[in-house]
Tab-separated table of N, CA and C in Angstrom:
chain	number	residue	atom	x	y	z
A	1345	MET	N	15.242	-14.769	-7.500
A	1345	MET	CA	14.011	-13.622	-7.748
A	1345	MET	C	12.858	-14.376	-7.039
A	1346	ASN	N	11.942	-13.521	-6.342
A	1346	ASN	CA	11.047	-14.201	-5.587
A	1346	ASN	C	9.772	-13.903	-6.358
A	1347	GLY	N	9.817	-13.017	-7.537
A	1347	GLY	CA	8.470	-12.930	-8.353
A	1347	GLY	C	7.737	-11.494	-8.057
A	1348	CYS	N	6.808	-11.477	-8.524
A	1348	CYS	CA	6.054	-10.193	-8.349
A	1348	CYS	C	5.390	-10.115	-6.943
A	1349	GLU	N	5.595	-8.810	-6.310
A	1349	GLU	CA	4.895	-8.702	-5.167
A	1349	GLU	C	3.517	-9.155	-4.918
A	1350	PHE	N	2.781	-8.644	-6.071
A	1350	PHE	CA	1.374	-8.688	-6.029
A	1350	PHE	C	0.920	-10.107	-6.331
A	1351	CYS	N	1.360	-10.565	-7.634
A	1351	CYS	CA	0.584	-11.747	-8.284
A	1351	CYS	C	1.454	-13.064	-8.221
A	1352	GLY	N	2.728	-12.711	-7.848
A	1352	GLY	CA	3.734	-14.026	-7.469
A	1352	GLY	C	4.461	-14.526	-8.849
A	1353	LYS	N	4.046	-13.970	-9.967
A	1353	LYS	CA	4.433	-14.182	-11.196
A	1353	LYS	C	6.025	-14.186	-11.137
A	1354	GLN	N	6.338	-15.377	-11.548
A	1354	GLN	CA	7.913	-15.684	-11.799
A	1354	GLN	C	8.769	-15.038	-13.145
A	1355	ASP	N	8.049	-15.268	-14.261
A	1355	ASP	CA	8.683	-14.862	-15.494
A	1355	ASP	C	7.862	-13.632	-15.941
A	1356	SER	N	8.635	-12.679	-16.259
A	1356	SER	CA	7.947	-11.395	-16.999
A	1356	SER	C	9.061	-10.766	-17.885
A	1357	ASP	N	8.635	-10.056	-18.933
A	1357	ASP	CA	9.818	-9.272	-19.756
A	1357	ASP	C	9.956	-7.925	-19.131
A	1358	ILE	N	9.158	-7.440	-18.236
A	1358	ILE	CA	9.053	-6.257	-17.758
A	1358	ILE	C	9.137	-6.463	-16.156
A	1359	TRP	N	10.212	-5.862	-15.480
A	1359	TRP	CA	10.009	-5.598	-14.005
A	1359	TRP	C	10.154	-4.337	-13.602
A	1360	ILE	N	9.390	-4.088	-12.592
A	1360	ILE	CA	9.266	-2.587	-12.043
A	1360	ILE	C	9.961	-2.678	-10.522
A	1361	LYS	N	10.859	-1.952	-10.214
A	1361	LYS	CA	11.538	-1.911	-8.894
A	1361	LYS	C	11.170	-0.767	-8.102
A	1362	ILE	N	10.539	-0.794	-6.837
A	1362	ILE	CA	10.225	0.101	-6.030
A	1362	ILE	C	11.439	0.703	-5.134
A	1363	GLN	N	11.981	1.915	-5.118
A	1363	GLN	CA	13.143	2.131	-4.505
A	1363	GLN	C	12.950	1.901	-3.044
A	1364	ASP	N	11.910	2.572	-2.594
A	1364	ASP	CA	11.664	2.455	-1.011
A	1364	ASP	C	12.184	1.092	-0.562
A	1365	ASN	N	11.824	0.051	-1.071
A	1365	ASN	CA	12.154	-1.457	-0.481
A	1365	ASN	C	12.508	-2.270	-1.357
A	1366	SER	N	13.087	-1.863	-2.494
A	1366	SER	CA	13.411	-2.805	-3.558
A	1366	SER	C	12.838	-4.158	-3.747
A	1367	ARG	N	11.178	-3.881	-3.695
A	1367	ARG	CA	10.298	-5.079	-4.107
A	1367	ARG	C	10.277	-5.022	-5.702
A	1368	LEU	N	9.948	-6.212	-6.152
A	1368	LEU	CA	9.924	-6.465	-7.624
A	1368	LEU	C	8.283	-6.536	-8.052
A	1369	PHE	N	8.107	-5.984	-9.233
A	1369	PHE	CA	6.574	-6.128	-9.889
A	1369	PHE	C	6.675	-6.514	-11.082
A	1370	CYS	N	5.897	-7.238	-11.718
A	1370	CYS	CA	5.791	-7.672	-13.203
A	1370	CYS	C	5.206	-6.642	-13.946
A	1371	SER	N	4.623	-5.641	-13.611
A	1371	SER	CA	4.163	-4.576	-14.449
A	1371	SER	C	4.045	-3.283	-13.640
A	1372	LYS	N	3.826	-2.324	-14.619
A	1372	LYS	CA	3.767	-1.113	-13.972
A	1372	LYS	C	2.730	-0.593	-13.178
A	1373	ASP	N	1.503	-1.407	-13.565
A	1373	ASP	CA	0.470	-1.283	-12.667
A	1373	ASP	C	0.518	-1.895	-11.496
A	1374	HIS	N	1.069	-2.915	-11.298
A	1374	HIS	CA	1.292	-3.603	-9.872
A	1374	HIS	C	2.354	-2.629	-9.227
A	1375	GLY	N	3.441	-2.232	-9.784
A	1375	GLY	CA	4.163	-1.157	-9.024
A	1375	GLY	C	3.647	0.046	-8.694
A	1376	ILE	N	2.740	0.766	-9.552
A	1376	ILE	CA	2.137	1.850	-9.128
A	1376	ILE	C	1.200	1.406	-7.724
A	1377	LYS	N	0.385	0.561	-7.966
A	1377	LYS	CA	-0.294	0.004	-6.621
A	1377	LYS	C	0.487	-0.094	-5.403
A	1378	PHE	N	1.475	-0.702	-5.414
A	1378	PHE	CA	2.419	-1.018	-4.308
A	1378	PHE	C	2.981	0.534	-3.712
A	1379	GLN	N	3.285	1.397	-4.692
A	1379	GLN	CA	3.720	2.774	-4.265
A	1379	GLN	C	2.670	3.599	-3.775
A	1380	SER	N	1.512	3.162	-3.958
A	1380	SER	CA	0.229	4.007	-3.336
A	1380	SER	C	-0.058	3.415	-2.053
A	1381	ILE	N	0.336	2.083	-1.697
A	1381	ILE	CA	0.412	1.487	-0.389
A	1381	ILE	C	1.448	2.174	0.456
A	1382	LEU	N	2.591	2.338	-0.153
A	1382	LEU	CA	3.728	3.120	0.635
A	1382	LEU	C	3.118	4.437	1.011
A	1383	ASN	N	2.534	5.256	-0.019
A	1383	ASN	CA	2.228	6.439	0.365
A	1383	ASN	C	1.106	6.715	1.487
A	1384	SER	N	0.310	5.427	1.307
A	1384	SER	CA	-0.793	5.483	2.359
A	1384	SER	C	-0.071	5.145	3.709
A	1385	ILE	N	1.030	4.348	3.823
A	1385	ILE	CA	1.735	4.495	5.071
A	1385	ILE	C	2.169	5.539	5.730
A	1386	LYS	N	3.038	6.268	4.707
A	1386	LYS	CA	3.499	7.544	4.865
A	1386	LYS	C	2.314	8.370	5.496
A	1387	PHE	N	1.246	8.397	4.906
A	1387	PHE	CA	0.112	9.580	5.269
A	1387	PHE	C	-0.352	8.898	6.653
A	1388	HIS	N	-0.648	7.872	7.043
A	1388	HIS	CA	-1.282	7.355	8.261
A	1388	HIS	C	-0.201	7.441	9.404
A	1389	ALA	N	0.861	7.311	8.954
A	1389	ALA	CA	2.023	7.340	10.259
A	1389	ALA	C	2.414	8.804	10.385
A	1390	GLY	N	2.415	9.556	9.053
A	1390	GLY	CA	3.066	10.817	9.437
A	1390	GLY	C	4.567	10.720	9.276
A	1391	TRP	N	4.763	9.649	8.475
A	1391	TRP	CA	6.222	9.629	7.804
A	1391	TRP	C	6.645	10.252	6.814
A	1392	SER	N	7.844	10.521	6.680
A	1392	SER	CA	8.559	10.952	5.174
A	1392	SER	C	8.864	9.905	4.341
A	1393	THR	N	9.625	8.890	5.066
A	1393	THR	CA	10.045	7.797	4.532
A	1393	THR	C	9.580	6.485	5.205
A	1394	VAL	N	9.794	5.286	4.524
A	1394	VAL	CA	9.480	3.979	5.002
A	1394	VAL	C	10.868	3.278	4.901
A	1395	ASP	N	11.503	2.991	6.020
A	1395	ASP	CA	12.797	2.203	6.118
A	1395	ASP	C	12.518	0.862	5.421
A	1396	MET	N	11.436	0.160	5.906
A	1396	MET	CA	11.307	-1.311	5.488
A	1396	MET	C	10.025	-1.807	5.606
A	1397	LEU	N	9.513	-2.726	4.656
A	1397	LEU	CA	8.093	-3.071	4.835
A	1397	LEU	C	8.412	-4.543	4.833
A	1398	ILE	N	7.677	-5.325	5.504
A	1398	ILE	CA	7.585	-6.867	5.498
A	1398	ILE	C	6.081	-7.220	5.377
A	1399	SER	N	5.908	-8.017	4.606
A	1399	SER	CA	4.529	-8.345	4.170
A	1399	SER	C	4.376	-9.947	4.223
A	1400	LYS	N	3.350	-10.495	4.638
A	1400	LYS	CA	3.020	-11.816	4.658
A	1400	LYS	C	1.727	-12.039	3.788
A	1401	LYS	N	1.666	-12.915	2.725
A	1401	LYS	CA	0.363	-12.958	2.086
A	1401	LYS	C	-0.547	-13.981	2.878
A	1402	LYS	N	-1.773	-13.800	2.998
A	1402	LYS	CA	-2.597	-14.725	3.629
A	1402	LYS	C	-4.013	-14.636	2.523
A	1403	SER	N	-3.973	-15.663	1.782
A	1403	SER	CA	-4.894	-15.708	0.761
A	1403	SER	C	-4.822	-14.289	0.048
A	1404	GLN	N	-6.127	-13.616	-0.166
A	1404	GLN	CA	-6.287	-12.315	-0.598
A	1404	GLN	C	-5.651	-11.260	0.280
A	1405	ARG	N	-5.273	-11.809	1.396
A	1405	ARG	CA	-5.137	-10.547	2.496
A	1405	ARG	C	-3.657	-10.681	2.959
A	1406	TRP	N	-3.356	-9.332	3.121
A	1406	TRP	CA	-1.609	-9.227	3.534
A	1406	TRP	C	-1.691	-8.701	4.821
A	1407	ASN	N	-0.605	-9.285	5.567
A	1407	ASN	CA	-0.609	-8.771	7.123
A	1407	ASN	C	0.860	-8.022	6.767
A	1408	CYS	N	0.929	-6.563	7.057
A	1408	CYS	CA	2.150	-6.041	6.889
A	1408	CYS	C	2.737	-5.398	7.965
A	1409	LYS	N	4.098	-5.027	8.054
A	1409	LYS	CA	4.554	-4.017	9.185
A	1409	LYS	C	5.576	-3.130	8.422
A	1410	ALA	N	5.432	-1.920	8.840
A	1410	ALA	CA	6.422	-0.836	8.216
A	1410	ALA	C	7.197	-0.220	9.189
A	1411	PHE	N	8.503	0.041	8.979
A	1411	PHE	CA	9.280	0.300	9.942
A	1411	PHE	C	10.011	1.751	9.443
A	1412	ARG	N	10.051	2.330	10.557
A	1412	ARG	CA	10.791	3.798	10.247
A	1412	ARG	C	11.814	4.067	11.455
A	1413	GLY	N	12.982	3.894	11.745
A	1413	GLY	CA	13.925	3.856	12.742
A	1413	GLY	C	13.282	2.828	13.532
A	1414	MET	N	12.790	3.311	14.805
A	1414	MET	CA	12.301	2.537	15.991
A	1414	MET	C	10.935	2.416	15.990
A	1415	ALA	N	10.188	3.191	15.256
A	1415	ALA	CA	8.646	3.138	15.134
A	1415	ALA	C	8.280	2.059	14.171
A	1416	GLU	N	7.191	1.563	14.409
A	1416	GLU	CA	6.482	0.179	13.852
A	1416	GLU	C	5.179	0.813	13.321
A	1417	LEU	N	4.553	0.441	12.167
A	1417	LEU	CA	3.090	0.595	11.980
A	1417	LEU	C	2.681	-0.868	11.210
A	1418	GLU	N	1.629	-1.520	11.900
A	1418	GLU	CA	1.121	-2.689	11.494
A	1418	GLU	C	-0.088	-2.614	10.670
A	1419	PHE	N	-0.405	-3.209	9.567
A	1419	PHE	CA	-1.512	-2.988	8.950
A	1419	PHE	C	-2.149	-4.324	8.047
A	1420	ASP	N	-3.390	-4.527	7.810
A	1420	ASP	CA	-4.001	-5.419	7.122
A	1420	ASP	C	-4.325	-4.652	5.648
A	1421	LEU	N	-3.949	-5.467	4.673
A	1421	LEU	CA	-4.419	-5.010	3.156
A	1421	LEU	C	-5.179	-6.133	2.511
A	1422	ASP	N	-6.209	-5.621	1.914
A	1422	ASP	CA	-6.766	-6.475	0.873
A	1422	ASP	C	-6.591	-6.168	-0.348
A	1423	PHE	N	-6.370	-6.880	-1.217
A	1423	PHE	CA	-6.018	-6.691	-2.792
A	1423	PHE	C	-6.846	-7.281	-3.455
A	1424	ASP	N	-7.965	-6.910	-4.176
A	1424	ASP	CA	-8.938	-7.551	-4.942
A	1424	ASP	C	-8.373	-7.195	-6.352
A	1425	SER	N	-7.596	-8.438	-6.797
A	1425	SER	CA	-7.062	-8.212	-8.174
A	1425	SER	C	-8.189	-8.062	-9.251
A	1426	GLU	N	-9.252	-8.793	-9.116
A	1426	GLU	CA	-10.213	-8.831	-10.262
A	1426	GLU	C	-10.742	-7.374	-10.405
A	1427	ASN	N	-10.993	-6.757	-9.429
A	1427	ASN	CA	-11.386	-5.259	-9.472
A	1427	ASN	C	-10.451	-4.026	-9.303
A	1428	ASN	N	-9.130	-4.432	-9.012
A	1428	ASN	CA	-7.983	-3.522	-8.816
A	1428	ASN	C	-8.398	-2.692	-7.586
A	1429	ILE	N	-8.949	-3.384	-6.545
A	1429	ILE	CA	-9.288	-2.464	-5.553
A	1429	ILE	C	-8.051	-2.718	-4.097
A	1430	ILE	N	-7.545	-1.780	-3.570
A	1430	ILE	CA	-6.665	-1.798	-2.369
A	1430	ILE	C	-7.407	-1.202	-1.299
A	1431	THR	N	-7.808	-2.136	-0.109
A	1431	THR	CA	-8.280	-2.115	1.045
A	1431	THR	C	-7.160	-1.828	2.146
A	1432	PHE	N	-6.726	-0.761	2.575
A	1432	PHE	CA	-5.853	-0.430	3.679
A	1432	PHE	C	-6.154	-0.008	4.938
A	1433	GLU	N	-5.938	-1.126	5.925
A	1433	GLU	CA	-6.645	-1.021	7.370
A	1433	GLU	C	-5.472	-1.140	8.379
A	1434	PRO	N	-5.046	0.147	8.773
A	1434	PRO	CA	-4.214	0.309	9.952
A	1434	PRO	C	-4.537	-0.642	11.074
A	1435	ILE	N	-3.795	-1.164	11.871
A	1435	ILE	CA	-3.916	-1.921	13.118
A	1435	ILE	C	-3.374	-1.122	13.943
A	1436	PHE	N	-2.486	-0.332	13.889
A	1436	PHE	CA	-1.847	0.352	15.114
A	1436	PHE	C	-1.327	1.696	14.440
A	1437	LYS	N	-1.850	2.524	15.104
A	1437	LYS	CA	-1.153	3.885	14.643
A	1437	LYS	C	-0.005	4.353	15.536
A	1438	PRO	N	1.088	4.817	15.190
A	1438	PRO	CA	2.173	5.345	16.254
A	1438	PRO	C	1.808	6.479	16.907
A	1439	GLU	N	2.194	6.368	18.115
A	1439	GLU	CA	1.855	7.549	19.150
A	1439	GLU	C	2.517	8.885	18.595
A	1440	GLU	N	1.954	9.834	18.902
A	1440	GLU	CA	2.368	11.178	18.256
A	1440	GLU	C	3.683	11.495	18.977
């Protein structure tokens, strides 16, 4: 087990699994945050589904790539855990 996608916590009594990408979260709150990120990706890209999401954490910032078929959406994400604020910054928007 890799731990919580947001906080990295390894041990928890409750784990939330997001169906779109099989990621694990140690709380419903963190799971809801990640689901909102997936929804943002779908909105920005005009996608109905996200096939795969790859994210690399760099301090508080995440660099992410979302894929749907051959299409790719890259974005940076800031997660302010103290204030529970997510800043979603698309780097590349797929061509229409």
